[in-house]
Amino acid sequence: MTREDVLPFAERLWARIERGSNGECWRWLSWHDADGYAGWRVMGAPSRRPQRLIYALERGEFDNALVIDHLCRNRWCVNPWHMEPVTGVENVLRGVGPAATHARETHCKRGHPFTEENTYPNHNGRGCRACKREKQNAPGYRARANEMRRRRRRAARTYDEPEAA
Ligand SMILES: [Zn+2]
Ligand SMILES: [Zn+2]
């Protein structure tokens, strides 16, 4: 779709956008679909995806066979300078957010493979057992752990002591 296809709807589109500079995210003020992407239902409009309409309007045209990859990762953002039209396959491969990136990694930061035996669940999603082992065997680790335990015990004792009269 070209800019000309969208022009008749331009005014209604802009009325629903909190427009900022090209570097800022532009918030879509109308409804969003269940996935959090901007949506629009206007009879006769060449697309129901306002981000596509805005893209065509501001950048000349949009190839309807492509999907939009949000470079800023804000699904509600309709700033056409934060969008890159890509094929559906590309979009999946690129993944979204650190979770997808993390899941694609096959080795930990220090090069140990993320095999089933070498992986345990932690707050980041998964941790590397080899790294954990190395950390625990590192010189000074036991002494530091003992010191921490002593401090915790001392703190608990202080807390339990009745206040002096
Ligand atoms: Zn944005
Ligand atoms: Zn590791």
PDB file of C-alpha atoms and ligand atoms in Angstrom:
ATOM      1  CA  MET A   1       0.000   0.000   0.000  1.00  0.00           C
ATOM      2  CA  THR A   2       1.237   3.473  -0.814  1.00  0.00           C
ATOM      3  CA  ARG A   3       1.046   6.819   0.888  1.00  0.00           C
ATOM      4  CA  GLU A   4      -1.859   7.752  -1.418  1.00  0.00           C
ATOM      5  CA  ASP A   5      -3.907   4.780  -0.182  1.00  0.00           C
ATOM      6  CA  VAL A   6      -3.581   5.993   3.368  1.00  0.00           C
ATOM      7  CA  LEU A   7      -3.969   9.739   2.860  1.00  0.00           C
ATOM      8  CA  PRO A   8      -7.802   9.723   3.107  1.00  0.00           C
ATOM      9  CA  PHE A   9      -7.440   8.243   6.615  1.00  0.00           C
ATOM     10  CA  ALA A  10      -4.480  10.309   7.715  1.00  0.00           C
ATOM     11  CA  GLU A  11      -6.359  12.785   9.860  1.00  0.00           C
ATOM     12  CA  ARG A  12      -8.180  10.073  11.802  1.00  0.00           C
ATOM     13  CA  LEU A  13      -4.916   8.221  12.289  1.00  0.00           C
ATOM     14  CA  TRP A  14      -3.004  11.194  13.654  1.00  0.00           C
ATOM     15  CA  ALA A  15      -5.830  11.934  16.058  1.00  0.00           C
ATOM     16  CA  ARG A  16      -5.073   8.615  17.772  1.00  0.00           C
ATOM     17  CA  ILE A  17      -1.317   9.018  18.063  1.00  0.00           C
ATOM     18  CA  GLU A  18       0.759  10.716  20.707  1.00  0.00           C
ATOM     19  CA  ARG A  19       3.429  11.854  18.344  1.00  0.00           C
ATOM     20  CA  GLY A  20       6.948  12.691  19.479  1.00  0.00           C
ATOM     21  CA  SER A  21      10.290  13.191  17.783  1.00  0.00           C
ATOM     22  CA  ASN A  22      11.604  10.482  15.461  1.00  0.00           C
ATOM     23  CA  GLY A  23      13.725   9.126  18.283  1.00  0.00           C
ATOM     24  CA  GLU A  24      10.843   8.765  20.709  1.00  0.00           C
ATOM     25  CA  CYS A  25       8.166   6.107  20.811  1.00  0.00           C
ATOM     26  CA  TRP A  26       4.793   7.210  19.515  1.00  0.00           C
ATOM     27  CA  ARG A  27       1.983   5.881  21.597  1.00  0.00           C
ATOM     28  CA  TRP A  28      -1.129   4.517  19.933  1.00  0.00           C
ATOM     29  CA  LEU A  29      -4.046   5.893  21.926  1.00  0.00           C
ATOM     30  CA  SER A  30      -6.797   3.704  20.513  1.00  0.00           C
ATOM     31  CA  TRP A  31      -7.346   0.029  21.248  1.00  0.00           C
ATOM     32  CA  HIS A  32      -4.746  -2.760  21.220  1.00  0.00           C
ATOM     33  CA  ASP A  33      -5.239  -6.399  20.394  1.00  0.00           C
ATOM     34  CA  ALA A  34      -4.707  -9.237  22.857  1.00  0.00           C
ATOM     35  CA  ASP A  35      -0.982  -9.284  22.050  1.00  0.00           C
ATOM     36  CA  GLY A  36      -0.591  -5.596  22.816  1.00  0.00           C
ATOM     37  CA  TYR A  37      -0.230  -4.397  19.217  1.00  0.00           C
ATOM     38  CA  ALA A  38      -2.048  -1.328  17.980  1.00  0.00           C
ATOM     39  CA  GLY A  39      -5.326  -2.100  16.248  1.00  0.00           C
ATOM     40  CA  TRP A  40      -7.822  -0.127  14.214  1.00  0.00           C
ATOM     41  CA  ARG A  41     -11.137  -0.886  12.593  1.00  0.00           C
ATOM     42  CA  VAL A  42     -12.118   1.652  10.001  1.00  0.00           C
ATOM     43  CA  MET A  43     -14.207   0.673   6.995  1.00  0.00           C
ATOM     44  CA  GLY A  44     -12.265   0.996   3.776  1.00  0.00           C
ATOM     45  CA  ALA A  45      -8.860   1.480   5.357  1.00  0.00           C
ATOM     46  CA  PRO A  46      -6.183  -0.507   3.489  1.00  0.00           C
ATOM     47  CA  SER A  47      -5.011  -2.176   6.730  1.00  0.00           C
ATOM     48  CA  ARG A  48      -6.215  -2.765  10.261  1.00  0.00           C
ATOM     49  CA  ARG A  49      -2.690  -2.397  11.563  1.00  0.00           C
ATOM     50  CA  PRO A  50      -2.159   1.304  12.229  1.00  0.00           C
ATOM     51  CA  GLN A  51       1.609   0.850  12.399  1.00  0.00           C
ATOM     52  CA  ARG A  52       1.517  -0.272   8.751  1.00  0.00           C
ATOM     53  CA  LEU A  53      -0.644   2.662   7.759  1.00  0.00           C
ATOM     54  CA  ILE A  54       1.646   5.109   9.495  1.00  0.00           C
ATOM     55  CA  TYR A  55       4.635   3.467   7.883  1.00  0.00           C
ATOM     56  CA  ALA A  56       3.150   3.896   4.411  1.00  0.00           C
ATOM     57  CA  LEU A  57       2.086   7.438   5.201  1.00  0.00           C
ATOM     58  CA  GLU A  58       5.443   8.604   6.521  1.00  0.00           C
ATOM     59  CA  ARG A  59       7.847   6.494   4.523  1.00  0.00           C
ATOM     60  CA  GLY A  60       6.030   6.277   1.184  1.00  0.00           C
ATOM     61  CA  GLU A  61       4.753   2.704   1.060  1.00  0.00           C
ATOM     62  CA  PHE A  62       4.410  -0.545   2.915  1.00  0.00           C
ATOM     63  CA  ASP A  63       4.606  -4.020   1.406  1.00  0.00           C
ATOM     64  CA  ASN A  64       1.572  -5.866   2.793  1.00  0.00           C
ATOM     65  CA  ALA A  65       3.348  -9.206   2.441  1.00  0.00           C
ATOM     66  CA  LEU A  66       5.789  -8.175   5.150  1.00  0.00           C
ATOM     67  CA  VAL A  67       5.392  -7.943   8.901  1.00  0.00           C
ATOM     68  CA  ILE A  68       6.690  -5.220  11.146  1.00  0.00           C
ATOM     69  CA  ASP A  69       9.622  -5.794  13.425  1.00  0.00           C
ATOM     70  CA  HIS A  70       9.540  -3.303  16.283  1.00  0.00           C
ATOM     71  CA  LEU A  71      13.145  -2.242  16.728  1.00  0.00           C
ATOM     72  CA  CYS A  72      12.268  -0.515  19.997  1.00  0.00           C
ATOM     73  CA  ARG A  73      10.367  -3.608  21.228  1.00  0.00           C
ATOM     74  CA  ASN A  74       7.397  -1.484  22.336  1.00  0.00           C
ATOM     75  CA  ARG A  75       4.378  -3.144  20.775  1.00  0.00           C
ATOM     76  CA  TRP A  76       2.195  -0.109  21.343  1.00  0.00           C
ATOM     77  CA  CYS A  77       4.658   2.141  19.479  1.00  0.00           C
ATOM     78  CA  VAL A  78       3.632   3.324  15.995  1.00  0.00           C
ATOM     79  CA  ASN A  79       6.695   5.431  15.206  1.00  0.00           C
ATOM     80  CA  PRO A  80       7.581   4.340  11.647  1.00  0.00           C
ATOM     81  CA  TRP A  81      11.262   5.052  12.321  1.00  0.00           C
ATOM     82  CA  HIS A  82      11.207   2.335  14.980  1.00  0.00           C
ATOM     83  CA  MET A  83       9.920  -0.236  12.520  1.00  0.00           C
ATOM     84  CA  GLU A  84      11.506  -2.453   9.982  1.00  0.00           C
ATOM     85  CA  PRO A  85       9.373  -4.451   7.542  1.00  0.00           C
ATOM     86  CA  VAL A  86      10.667  -8.035   7.429  1.00  0.00           C
ATOM     87  CA  THR A  87       9.344 -11.396   6.271  1.00  0.00           C
ATOM     88  CA  GLY A  88       7.454 -13.461   8.848  1.00  0.00           C
ATOM     89  CA  VAL A  89      10.287 -15.985   9.070  1.00  0.00           C
ATOM     90  CA  GLU A  90      12.878 -13.321   9.702  1.00  0.00           C
ATOM     91  CA  ASN A  91      10.765 -11.870  12.470  1.00  0.00           C
ATOM     92  CA  VAL A  92      10.614 -15.200  14.300  1.00  0.00           C
ATOM     93  CA  LEU A  93      14.351 -15.766  13.888  1.00  0.00           C
ATOM     94  CA  ARG A  94      15.142 -12.367  15.287  1.00  0.00           C
ATOM     95  CA  GLY A  95      13.083 -13.155  18.328  1.00  0.00           C
ATOM     96  CA  VAL A  96      11.758 -10.620  20.780  1.00  0.00           C
ATOM     97  CA  GLY A  97      13.459  -9.527  23.952  1.00  0.00           C
ATOM     98  CA  PRO A  98      16.246 -11.008  26.044  1.00  0.00           C
ATOM     99  CA  ALA A  99      14.287 -14.216  26.712  1.00  0.00           C
ATOM    100  CA  ALA A 100      14.391 -15.254  23.073  1.00  0.00           C
ATOM    101  CA  THR A 101      18.063 -14.328  22.812  1.00  0.00           C
ATOM    102  CA  HIS A 102      18.833 -16.254  25.975  1.00  0.00           C
ATOM    103  CA  ALA A 103      16.944 -19.314  24.786  1.00  0.00           C
ATOM    104  CA  ARG A 104      18.897 -19.339  21.518  1.00  0.00           C
ATOM    105  CA  GLU A 105      22.261 -19.417  23.263  1.00  0.00           C
ATOM    106  CA  THR A 106      23.772 -22.862  23.384  1.00  0.00           C
ATOM    107  CA  HIS A 107      26.658 -22.044  25.712  1.00  0.00           C
ATOM    108  CA  CYS A 108      27.057 -20.079  28.912  1.00  0.00           C
ATOM    109  CA  LYS A 109      29.137 -16.888  29.107  1.00  0.00           C
ATOM    110  CA  ARG A 110      32.226 -18.926  29.901  1.00  0.00           C
ATOM    111  CA  GLY A 111      31.713 -21.430  27.116  1.00  0.00           C
ATOM    112  CA  HIS A 112      30.160 -24.425  28.915  1.00  0.00           C
ATOM    113  CA  PRO A 113      27.458 -26.140  26.845  1.00  0.00           C
ATOM    114  CA  PHE A 114      23.862 -25.787  28.004  1.00  0.00           C
ATOM    115  CA  THR A 115      23.196 -29.519  28.027  1.00  0.00           C
ATOM    116  CA  GLU A 116      20.491 -31.036  30.187  1.00  0.00           C
ATOM    117  CA  GLU A 117      23.000 -32.294  32.794  1.00  0.00           C
ATOM    118  CA  ASN A 118      24.791 -28.976  32.914  1.00  0.00           C
ATOM    119  CA  THR A 119      21.690 -26.817  33.365  1.00  0.00           C
ATOM    120  CA  TYR A 120      19.612 -25.937  36.412  1.00  0.00           C
ATOM    121  CA  PRO A 121      16.701 -23.532  36.724  1.00  0.00           C
ATOM    122  CA  ASN A 122      17.470 -20.174  38.362  1.00  0.00           C
ATOM    123  CA  HIS A 123      16.131 -16.615  38.415  1.00  0.00           C
ATOM    124  CA  ASN A 124      17.489 -15.977  34.898  1.00  0.00           C
ATOM    125  CA  GLY A 125      15.658 -19.002  33.527  1.00  0.00           C
ATOM    126  CA  ARG A 126      18.616 -21.372  33.722  1.00  0.00           C
ATOM    127  CA  GLY A 127      22.085 -21.518  35.147  1.00  0.00           C
ATOM    128  CA  CYS A 128      25.288 -23.339  34.267  1.00  0.00           C
ATOM    129  CA  ARG A 129      26.278 -26.094  36.711  1.00  0.00           C
ATOM    130  CA  ALA A 130      29.931 -26.041  35.638  1.00  0.00           C
ATOM    131  CA  CYS A 131      30.140 -22.344  36.443  1.00  0.00           C
ATOM    132  CA  LYS A 132      28.466 -22.878  39.790  1.00  0.00           C
ATOM    133  CA  ARG A 133      30.911 -25.674  40.612  1.00  0.00           C
ATOM    134  CA  GLU A 134      33.907 -23.560  39.613  1.00  0.00           C
ATOM    135  CA  LYS A 135      32.662 -20.728  41.758  1.00  0.00           C
ATOM    136  CA  GLN A 136      32.244 -23.018  44.757  1.00  0.00           C
ATOM    137  CA  ASN A 137      35.701 -24.525  44.301  1.00  0.00           C
ATOM    138  CA  ALA A 138      37.411 -21.180  43.854  1.00  0.00           C
ATOM    139  CA  PRO A 139      39.928 -20.328  46.583  1.00  0.00           C
ATOM    140  CA  GLY A 140      38.346 -18.314  49.354  1.00  0.00           C
ATOM    141  CA  TYR A 141      34.766 -19.272  48.503  1.00  0.00           C
ATOM    142  CA  ARG A 142      34.312 -21.485  51.567  1.00  0.00           C
ATOM    143  CA  ALA A 143      35.877 -18.937  53.894  1.00  0.00           C
ATOM    144  CA  ARG A 144      33.626 -16.192  52.501  1.00  0.00           C
ATOM    145  CA  ALA A 145      30.529 -18.396  52.818  1.00  0.00           C
ATOM    146  CA  ASN A 146      31.448 -19.189  56.442  1.00  0.00           C
ATOM    147  CA  GLU A 147      32.016 -15.543  57.198  1.00  0.00           C
ATOM    148  CA  MET A 148      28.597 -14.672  55.745  1.00  0.00           C
ATOM    149  CA  ARG A 149      26.990 -17.371  57.862  1.00  0.00           C
ATOM    150  CA  ARG A 150      28.736 -16.018  60.996  1.00  0.00           C
ATOM    151  CA  ARG A 151      27.566 -12.502  60.243  1.00  0.00           C
ATOM    152  CA  ARG A 152      23.982 -13.611  59.720  1.00  0.00           C
ATOM    153  CA  ARG A 153      24.050 -15.491  63.035  1.00  0.00           C
ATOM    154  CA  ARG A 154      25.521 -12.490  64.840  1.00  0.00           C
ATOM    155  CA  ALA A 155      22.865 -10.194  63.333  1.00  0.00           C
ATOM    156  CA  ALA A 156      20.103 -12.576  64.430  1.00  0.00           C
ATOM    157  CA  ARG A 157      21.523 -12.683  67.976  1.00  0.00           C
ATOM    158  CA  THR A 158      21.655  -8.901  68.234  1.00  0.00           C
ATOM    159  CA  TYR A 159      18.101  -8.692  67.068  1.00  0.00           C
ATOM    160  CA  ASP A 160      16.878 -11.239  69.640  1.00  0.00           C
ATOM    161  CA  GLU A 161      18.515  -9.543  72.614  1.00  0.00           C
ATOM    162  CA  PRO A 162      16.037  -7.714  74.836  1.00  0.00           C
ATOM    163  CA  GLU A 163      16.556  -3.972  74.997  1.00  0.00           C
ATOM    164  CA  ALA A 164      18.451  -2.704  78.007  1.00  0.00           C
ATOM    165  CA  ALA A 165      16.176  -1.116  80.556  1.00  0.00           C
TER     166      ALA A 165
HETATM  167 ZN    ZN B   1       9.249   2.953  19.498  1.00  0.00          ZN
HETATM  168 ZN    ZN B   2      29.369 -22.093  32.551  1.00  0.00          ZN
END
